[in-house]
Short mmCIF file of C-alpha atoms in Angstrom, two decimals:
data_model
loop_
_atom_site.label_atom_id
_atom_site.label_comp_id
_atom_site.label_asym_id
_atom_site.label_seq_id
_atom_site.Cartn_x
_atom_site.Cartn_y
_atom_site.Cartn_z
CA UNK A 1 -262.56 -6.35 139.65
CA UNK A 2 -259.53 -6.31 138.19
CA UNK A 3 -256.30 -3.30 138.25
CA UNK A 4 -254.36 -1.97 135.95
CA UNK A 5 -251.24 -3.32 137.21
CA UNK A 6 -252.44 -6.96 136.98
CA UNK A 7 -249.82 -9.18 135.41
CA UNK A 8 -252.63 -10.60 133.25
CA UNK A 9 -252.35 -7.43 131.21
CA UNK A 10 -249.56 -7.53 128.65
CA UNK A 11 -251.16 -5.59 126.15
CA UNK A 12 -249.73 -2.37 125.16
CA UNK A 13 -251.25 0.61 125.31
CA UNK A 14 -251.16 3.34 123.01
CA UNK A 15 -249.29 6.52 123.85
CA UNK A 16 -248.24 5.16 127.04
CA UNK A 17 -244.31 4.39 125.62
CA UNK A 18 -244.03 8.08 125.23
CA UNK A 19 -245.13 8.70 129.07
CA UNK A 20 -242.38 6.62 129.76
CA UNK A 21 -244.07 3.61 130.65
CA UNK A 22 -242.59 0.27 129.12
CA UNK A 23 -243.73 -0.83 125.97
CA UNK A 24 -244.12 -4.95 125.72
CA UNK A 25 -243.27 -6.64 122.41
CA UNK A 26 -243.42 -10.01 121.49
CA UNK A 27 -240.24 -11.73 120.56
CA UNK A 28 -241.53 -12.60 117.03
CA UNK A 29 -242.04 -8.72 116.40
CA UNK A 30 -238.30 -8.59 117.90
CA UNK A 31 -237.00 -11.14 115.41
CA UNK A 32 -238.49 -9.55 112.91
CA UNK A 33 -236.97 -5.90 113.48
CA UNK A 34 -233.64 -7.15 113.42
CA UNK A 35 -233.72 -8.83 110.31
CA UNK A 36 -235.23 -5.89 108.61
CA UNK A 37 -232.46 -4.09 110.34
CA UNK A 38 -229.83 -6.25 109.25
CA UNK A 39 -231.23 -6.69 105.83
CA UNK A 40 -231.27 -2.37 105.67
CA UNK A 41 -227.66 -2.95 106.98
CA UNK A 42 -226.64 -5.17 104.41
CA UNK A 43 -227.95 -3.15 101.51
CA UNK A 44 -226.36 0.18 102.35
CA UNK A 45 -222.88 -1.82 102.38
CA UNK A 46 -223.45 -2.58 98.81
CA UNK A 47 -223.90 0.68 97.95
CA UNK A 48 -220.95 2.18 99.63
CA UNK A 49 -218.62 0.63 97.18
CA UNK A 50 -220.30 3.10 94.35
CA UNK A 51 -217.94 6.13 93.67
CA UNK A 52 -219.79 9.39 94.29
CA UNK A 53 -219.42 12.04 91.57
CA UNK A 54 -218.69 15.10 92.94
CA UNK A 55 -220.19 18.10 91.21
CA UNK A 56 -217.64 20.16 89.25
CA UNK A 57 -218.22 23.49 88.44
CA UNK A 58 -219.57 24.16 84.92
CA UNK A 59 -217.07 25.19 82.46
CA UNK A 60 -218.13 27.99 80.28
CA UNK A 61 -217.80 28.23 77.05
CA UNK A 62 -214.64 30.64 76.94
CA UNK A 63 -215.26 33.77 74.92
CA UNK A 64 -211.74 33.07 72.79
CA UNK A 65 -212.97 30.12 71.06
CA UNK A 66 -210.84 28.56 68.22
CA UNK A 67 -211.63 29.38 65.44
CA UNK A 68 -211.67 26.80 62.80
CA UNK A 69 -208.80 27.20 60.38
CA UNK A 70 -210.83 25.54 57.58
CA UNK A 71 -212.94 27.29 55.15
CA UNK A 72 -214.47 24.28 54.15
CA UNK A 73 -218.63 23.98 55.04
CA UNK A 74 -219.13 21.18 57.72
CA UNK A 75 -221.16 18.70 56.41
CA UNK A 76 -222.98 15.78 58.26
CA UNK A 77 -220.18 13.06 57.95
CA UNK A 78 -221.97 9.24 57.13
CA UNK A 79 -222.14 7.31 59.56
CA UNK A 80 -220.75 4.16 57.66
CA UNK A 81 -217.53 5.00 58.12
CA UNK A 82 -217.88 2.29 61.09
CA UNK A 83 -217.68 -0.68 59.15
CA UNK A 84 -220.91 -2.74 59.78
CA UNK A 85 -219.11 -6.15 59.32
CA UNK A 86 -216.44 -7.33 61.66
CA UNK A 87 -213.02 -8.07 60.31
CA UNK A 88 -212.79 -11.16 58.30
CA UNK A 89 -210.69 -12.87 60.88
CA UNK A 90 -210.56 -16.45 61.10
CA UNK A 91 -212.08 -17.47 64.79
CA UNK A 92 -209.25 -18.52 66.61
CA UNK A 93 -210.12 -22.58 67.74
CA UNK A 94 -208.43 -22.87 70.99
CA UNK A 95 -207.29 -26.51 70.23
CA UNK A 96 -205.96 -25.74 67.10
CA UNK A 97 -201.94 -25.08 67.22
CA UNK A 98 -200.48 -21.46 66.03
CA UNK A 99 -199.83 -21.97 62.34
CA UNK A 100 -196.26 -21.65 62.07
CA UNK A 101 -195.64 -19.54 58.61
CA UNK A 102 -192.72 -21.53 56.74
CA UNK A 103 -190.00 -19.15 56.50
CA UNK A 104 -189.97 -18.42 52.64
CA UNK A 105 -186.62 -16.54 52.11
CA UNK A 106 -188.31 -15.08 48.64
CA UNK A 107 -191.78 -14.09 49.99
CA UNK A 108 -190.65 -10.58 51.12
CA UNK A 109 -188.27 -9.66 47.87
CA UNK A 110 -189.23 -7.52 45.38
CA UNK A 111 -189.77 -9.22 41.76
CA UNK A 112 -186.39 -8.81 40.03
CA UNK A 113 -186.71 -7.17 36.97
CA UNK A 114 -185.28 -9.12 33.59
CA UNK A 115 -182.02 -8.02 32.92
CA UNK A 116 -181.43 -5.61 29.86
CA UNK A 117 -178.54 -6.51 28.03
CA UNK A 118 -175.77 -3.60 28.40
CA UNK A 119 -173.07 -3.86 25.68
CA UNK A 120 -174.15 -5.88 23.41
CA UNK A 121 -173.45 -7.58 19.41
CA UNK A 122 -176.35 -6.38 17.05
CA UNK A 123 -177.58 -8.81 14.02
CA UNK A 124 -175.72 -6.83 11.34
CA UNK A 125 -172.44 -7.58 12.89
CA UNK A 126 -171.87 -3.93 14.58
CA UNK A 127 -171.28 -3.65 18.16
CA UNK A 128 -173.49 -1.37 20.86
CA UNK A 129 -172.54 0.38 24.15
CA UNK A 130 -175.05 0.75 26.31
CA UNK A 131 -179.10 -0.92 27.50
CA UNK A 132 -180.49 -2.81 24.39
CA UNK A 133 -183.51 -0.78 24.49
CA UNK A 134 -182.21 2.77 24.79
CA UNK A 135 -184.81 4.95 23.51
CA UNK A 136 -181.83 6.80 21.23
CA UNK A 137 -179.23 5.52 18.88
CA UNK A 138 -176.41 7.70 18.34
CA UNK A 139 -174.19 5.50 15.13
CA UNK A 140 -170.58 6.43 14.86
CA UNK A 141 -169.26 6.15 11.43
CA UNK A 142 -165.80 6.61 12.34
CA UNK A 143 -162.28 5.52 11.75
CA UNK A 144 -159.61 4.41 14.54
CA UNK A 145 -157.05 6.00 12.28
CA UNK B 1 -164.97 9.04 18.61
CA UNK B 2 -163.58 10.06 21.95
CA UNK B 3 -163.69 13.55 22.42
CA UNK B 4 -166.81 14.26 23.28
CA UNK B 5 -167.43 10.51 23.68
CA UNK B 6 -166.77 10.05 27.75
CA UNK B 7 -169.53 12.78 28.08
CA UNK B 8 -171.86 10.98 26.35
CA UNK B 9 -171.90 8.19 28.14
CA UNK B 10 -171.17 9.41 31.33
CA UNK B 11 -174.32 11.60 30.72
CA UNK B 12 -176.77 9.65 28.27
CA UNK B 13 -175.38 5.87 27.77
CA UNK B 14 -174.73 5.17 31.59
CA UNK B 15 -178.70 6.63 32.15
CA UNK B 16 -180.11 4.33 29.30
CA UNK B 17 -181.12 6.58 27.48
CA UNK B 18 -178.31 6.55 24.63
CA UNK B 19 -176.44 3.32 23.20
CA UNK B 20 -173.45 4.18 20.76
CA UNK B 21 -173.19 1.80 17.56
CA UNK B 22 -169.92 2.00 16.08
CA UNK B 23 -169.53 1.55 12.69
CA UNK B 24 -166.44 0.85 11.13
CA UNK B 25 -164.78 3.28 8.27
CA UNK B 26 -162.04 1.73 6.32
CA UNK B 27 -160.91 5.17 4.86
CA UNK B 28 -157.00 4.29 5.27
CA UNK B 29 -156.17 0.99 3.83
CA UNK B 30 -154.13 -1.80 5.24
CA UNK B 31 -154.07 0.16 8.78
CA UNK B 32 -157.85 0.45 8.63
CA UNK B 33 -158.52 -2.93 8.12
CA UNK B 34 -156.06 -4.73 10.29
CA UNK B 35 -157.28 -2.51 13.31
CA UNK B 36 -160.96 -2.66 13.07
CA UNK B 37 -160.45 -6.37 11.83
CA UNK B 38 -159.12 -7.11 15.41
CA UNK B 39 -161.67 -4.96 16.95
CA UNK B 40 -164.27 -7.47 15.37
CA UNK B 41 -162.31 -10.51 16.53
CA UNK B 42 -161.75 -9.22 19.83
CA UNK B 43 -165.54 -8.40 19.93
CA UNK B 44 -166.61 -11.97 18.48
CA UNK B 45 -165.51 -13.25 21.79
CA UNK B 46 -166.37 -10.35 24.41
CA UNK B 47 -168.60 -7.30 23.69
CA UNK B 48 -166.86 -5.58 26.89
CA UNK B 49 -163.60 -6.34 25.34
CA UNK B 50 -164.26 -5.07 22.36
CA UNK B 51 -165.18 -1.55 23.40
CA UNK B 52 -161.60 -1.71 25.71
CA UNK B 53 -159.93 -2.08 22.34
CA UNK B 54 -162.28 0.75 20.67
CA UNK B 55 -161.25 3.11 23.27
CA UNK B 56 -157.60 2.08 23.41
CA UNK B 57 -157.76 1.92 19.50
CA UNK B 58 -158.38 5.92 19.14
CA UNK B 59 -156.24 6.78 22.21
CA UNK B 60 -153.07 5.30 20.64
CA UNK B 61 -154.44 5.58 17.00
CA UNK B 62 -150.79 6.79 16.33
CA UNK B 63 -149.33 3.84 16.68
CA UNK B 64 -151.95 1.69 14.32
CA UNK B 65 -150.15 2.89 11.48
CA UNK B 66 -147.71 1.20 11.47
CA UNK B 67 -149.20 -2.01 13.96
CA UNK B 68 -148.45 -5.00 12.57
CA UNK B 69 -150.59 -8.51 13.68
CA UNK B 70 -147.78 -9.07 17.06
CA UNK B 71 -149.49 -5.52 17.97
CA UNK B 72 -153.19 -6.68 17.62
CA UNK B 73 -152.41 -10.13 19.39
CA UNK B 74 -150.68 -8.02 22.50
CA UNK B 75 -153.67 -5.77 22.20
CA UNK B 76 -155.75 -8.66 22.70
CA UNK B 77 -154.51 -9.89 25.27
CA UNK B 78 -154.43 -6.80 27.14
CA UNK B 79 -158.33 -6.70 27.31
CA UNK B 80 -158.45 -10.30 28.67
CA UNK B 81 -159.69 -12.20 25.87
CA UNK B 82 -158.28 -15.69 24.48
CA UNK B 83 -154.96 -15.23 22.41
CA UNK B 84 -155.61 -18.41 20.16
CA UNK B 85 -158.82 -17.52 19.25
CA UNK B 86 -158.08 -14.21 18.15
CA UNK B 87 -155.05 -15.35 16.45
CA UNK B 88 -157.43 -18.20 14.28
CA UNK B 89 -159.86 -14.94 13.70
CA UNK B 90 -157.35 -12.72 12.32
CA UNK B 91 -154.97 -15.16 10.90
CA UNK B 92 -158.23 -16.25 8.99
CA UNK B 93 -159.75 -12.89 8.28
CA UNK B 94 -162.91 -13.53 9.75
CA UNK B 95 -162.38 -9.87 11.30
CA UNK B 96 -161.41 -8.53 7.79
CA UNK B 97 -164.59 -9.83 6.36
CA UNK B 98 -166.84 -8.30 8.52
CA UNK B 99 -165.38 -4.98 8.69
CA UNK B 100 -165.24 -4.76 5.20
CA UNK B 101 -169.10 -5.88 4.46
CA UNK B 102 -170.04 -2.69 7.02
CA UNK B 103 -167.60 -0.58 5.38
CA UNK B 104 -169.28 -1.04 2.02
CA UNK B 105 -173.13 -0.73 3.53
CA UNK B 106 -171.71 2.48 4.33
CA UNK B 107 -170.79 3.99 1.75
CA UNK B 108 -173.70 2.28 0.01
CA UNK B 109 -176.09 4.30 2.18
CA UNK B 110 -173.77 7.58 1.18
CA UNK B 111 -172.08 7.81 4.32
CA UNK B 112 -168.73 9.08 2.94
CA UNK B 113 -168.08 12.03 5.68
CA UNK B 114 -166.03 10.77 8.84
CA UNK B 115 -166.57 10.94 11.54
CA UNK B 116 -170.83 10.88 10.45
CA UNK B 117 -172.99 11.13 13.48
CA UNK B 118 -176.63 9.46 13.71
CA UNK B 119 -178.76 10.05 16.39
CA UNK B 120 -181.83 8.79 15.53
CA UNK B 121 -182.17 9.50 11.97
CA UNK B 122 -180.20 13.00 12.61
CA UNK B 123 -177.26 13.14 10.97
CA UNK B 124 -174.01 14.77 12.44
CA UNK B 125 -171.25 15.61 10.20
CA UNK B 126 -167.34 16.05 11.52
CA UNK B 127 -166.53 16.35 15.02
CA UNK B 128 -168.87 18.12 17.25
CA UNK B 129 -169.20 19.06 20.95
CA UNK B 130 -170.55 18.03 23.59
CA UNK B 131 -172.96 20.56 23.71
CA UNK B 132 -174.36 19.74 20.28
CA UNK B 133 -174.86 16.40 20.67
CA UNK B 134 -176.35 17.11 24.00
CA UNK B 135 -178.78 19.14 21.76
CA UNK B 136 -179.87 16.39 19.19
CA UNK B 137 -179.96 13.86 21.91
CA UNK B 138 -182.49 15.72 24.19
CA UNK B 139 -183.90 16.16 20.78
CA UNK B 140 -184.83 12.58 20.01
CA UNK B 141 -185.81 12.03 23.72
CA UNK B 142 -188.30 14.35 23.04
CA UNK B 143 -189.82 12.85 20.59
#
């Protein structure tokens, strides 16, 4: 008949860990709790990075709200005030060289205006002071003497 | 003109909104015509010039009386233009000519009042002030 206590017996029995008898386990089983321990390990580093949001306390709405200075109605503003199309920008080619802009001493000055004539001889043979085009004519029949 | 003249342009002619025509009045003979006939010379060769010598003209219009053609050629050469060619001008009455053909459109049209004033088809008779030819230039820039 066999005992108990033969070495031949290596099978656990239930509830006896917690009488404080030693519980066997196979070294495969051992293995194998480690690397789930390790891999629970591993996965609660990653997650330690995270920043944690701390609560805040609610703000209320404050009883002395602004009042809008505007008596104008709110209306629903369009959305398409996003423009739907990106800028027309030329895609930049990375091997392509900056396009150096030829200075052009003239590009940023204003058009110059013709000249007016100021002073001037008129066709009948009389003599004018003042811009050609001068929306008044004042004649001065006069003598020097 | 003068008097009220410097006004003018300060306020109207300088702006653009005013150019002065003068037109010459041979009301006092020889003296007339020898000093508006170097006006026009003067003038044939530089506009600018030729208002110096209008200006200078009535300042000292005292002494054009009795002015004689050393006078004019000085004068000339005072506002900067070429002696010579003045001198072949009047010498050759090329001035005289042309003051005298305005002279008689003038008094063709029946301007005979001097000084006669026209701003824009307003006419202006004698001397005036400022003020009034302030008023009938605002006038025609109104219209």
């Amino acid at each position: 008949m066999r005992s108990q206590d033969s070495p031949e017996r290596k099978t656990r029995q239930r509830g006896e860990g917690a009488r404080g008898r030693k519980i066997a386990v196979s070294p495969c089983r051992r293995v194998a709790a480690s690397l789930l321990l390790l891999l629970f390990l591993i996965a609660c580093s990653n997650n330690a990075a995270a920043p944690t949001l701390v609560p805040t306390a609610a703000i209320a709405p404050s009883a002395a709200a602004v009042q809008p200075t505007s008596t104008l109605p709110i209306t629903n503003t369009p959305a398409a005030l996003i423009p739907t199309e990106p800028a027309a920008t030329p895609a930049a080619n990375p091997t392509d060289a900056p396009a150096e802009i030829a200075p052009d001493a003239t590009a940023s000055l204003p058009t110059a205006e013709p000249t007016v004539a100021f002073n001037g001889k008129n066709e009948d043979g009389t003599f004018f002071r003042g811009r050609a085009d001068a929306p008044v004519t004042l004649i001065d029949y006069s003598d020097f003497l | 003109m003068l008097g009220a003249e410097p006004e003018i342009i300060d306020t109207y002619v300088n702006s653009g909104q005013v150019k002065i025509i003068f037109w010459h009045v041979l009301d006092h003979a020889t003296a007339s015509l020898n000093s508006h006939a170097a006006a026009d010379c003067i003038g044939q060769q530089d506009v600018d010039a030729y208002w110096l010598i209008h200006d200078q003209f009535f300042a000292d219009q005292n002494e054009l009386w009795d002015a004689d053609r050393e006078y004019f050629v000085n004068a000339a050469a005072t506002v900067g233009v070429d002696q010579a060619t003045f001198e072949q001008c009047y010498d050759n009455g090329v001035g005289q000519a042309n003051v005298t053909h305005l002279d008689a459109i003038r008094r063709q049209q029946g301007i005979l009042t001097r000084p006669t004033f026209d701003i824009n088809g307003t006419l202006l008779f004698g001397a005036q002030r400022f003020a009034v030819f302030a008023e009938a230039i605002e006038a025609a820039l109104g219209q």
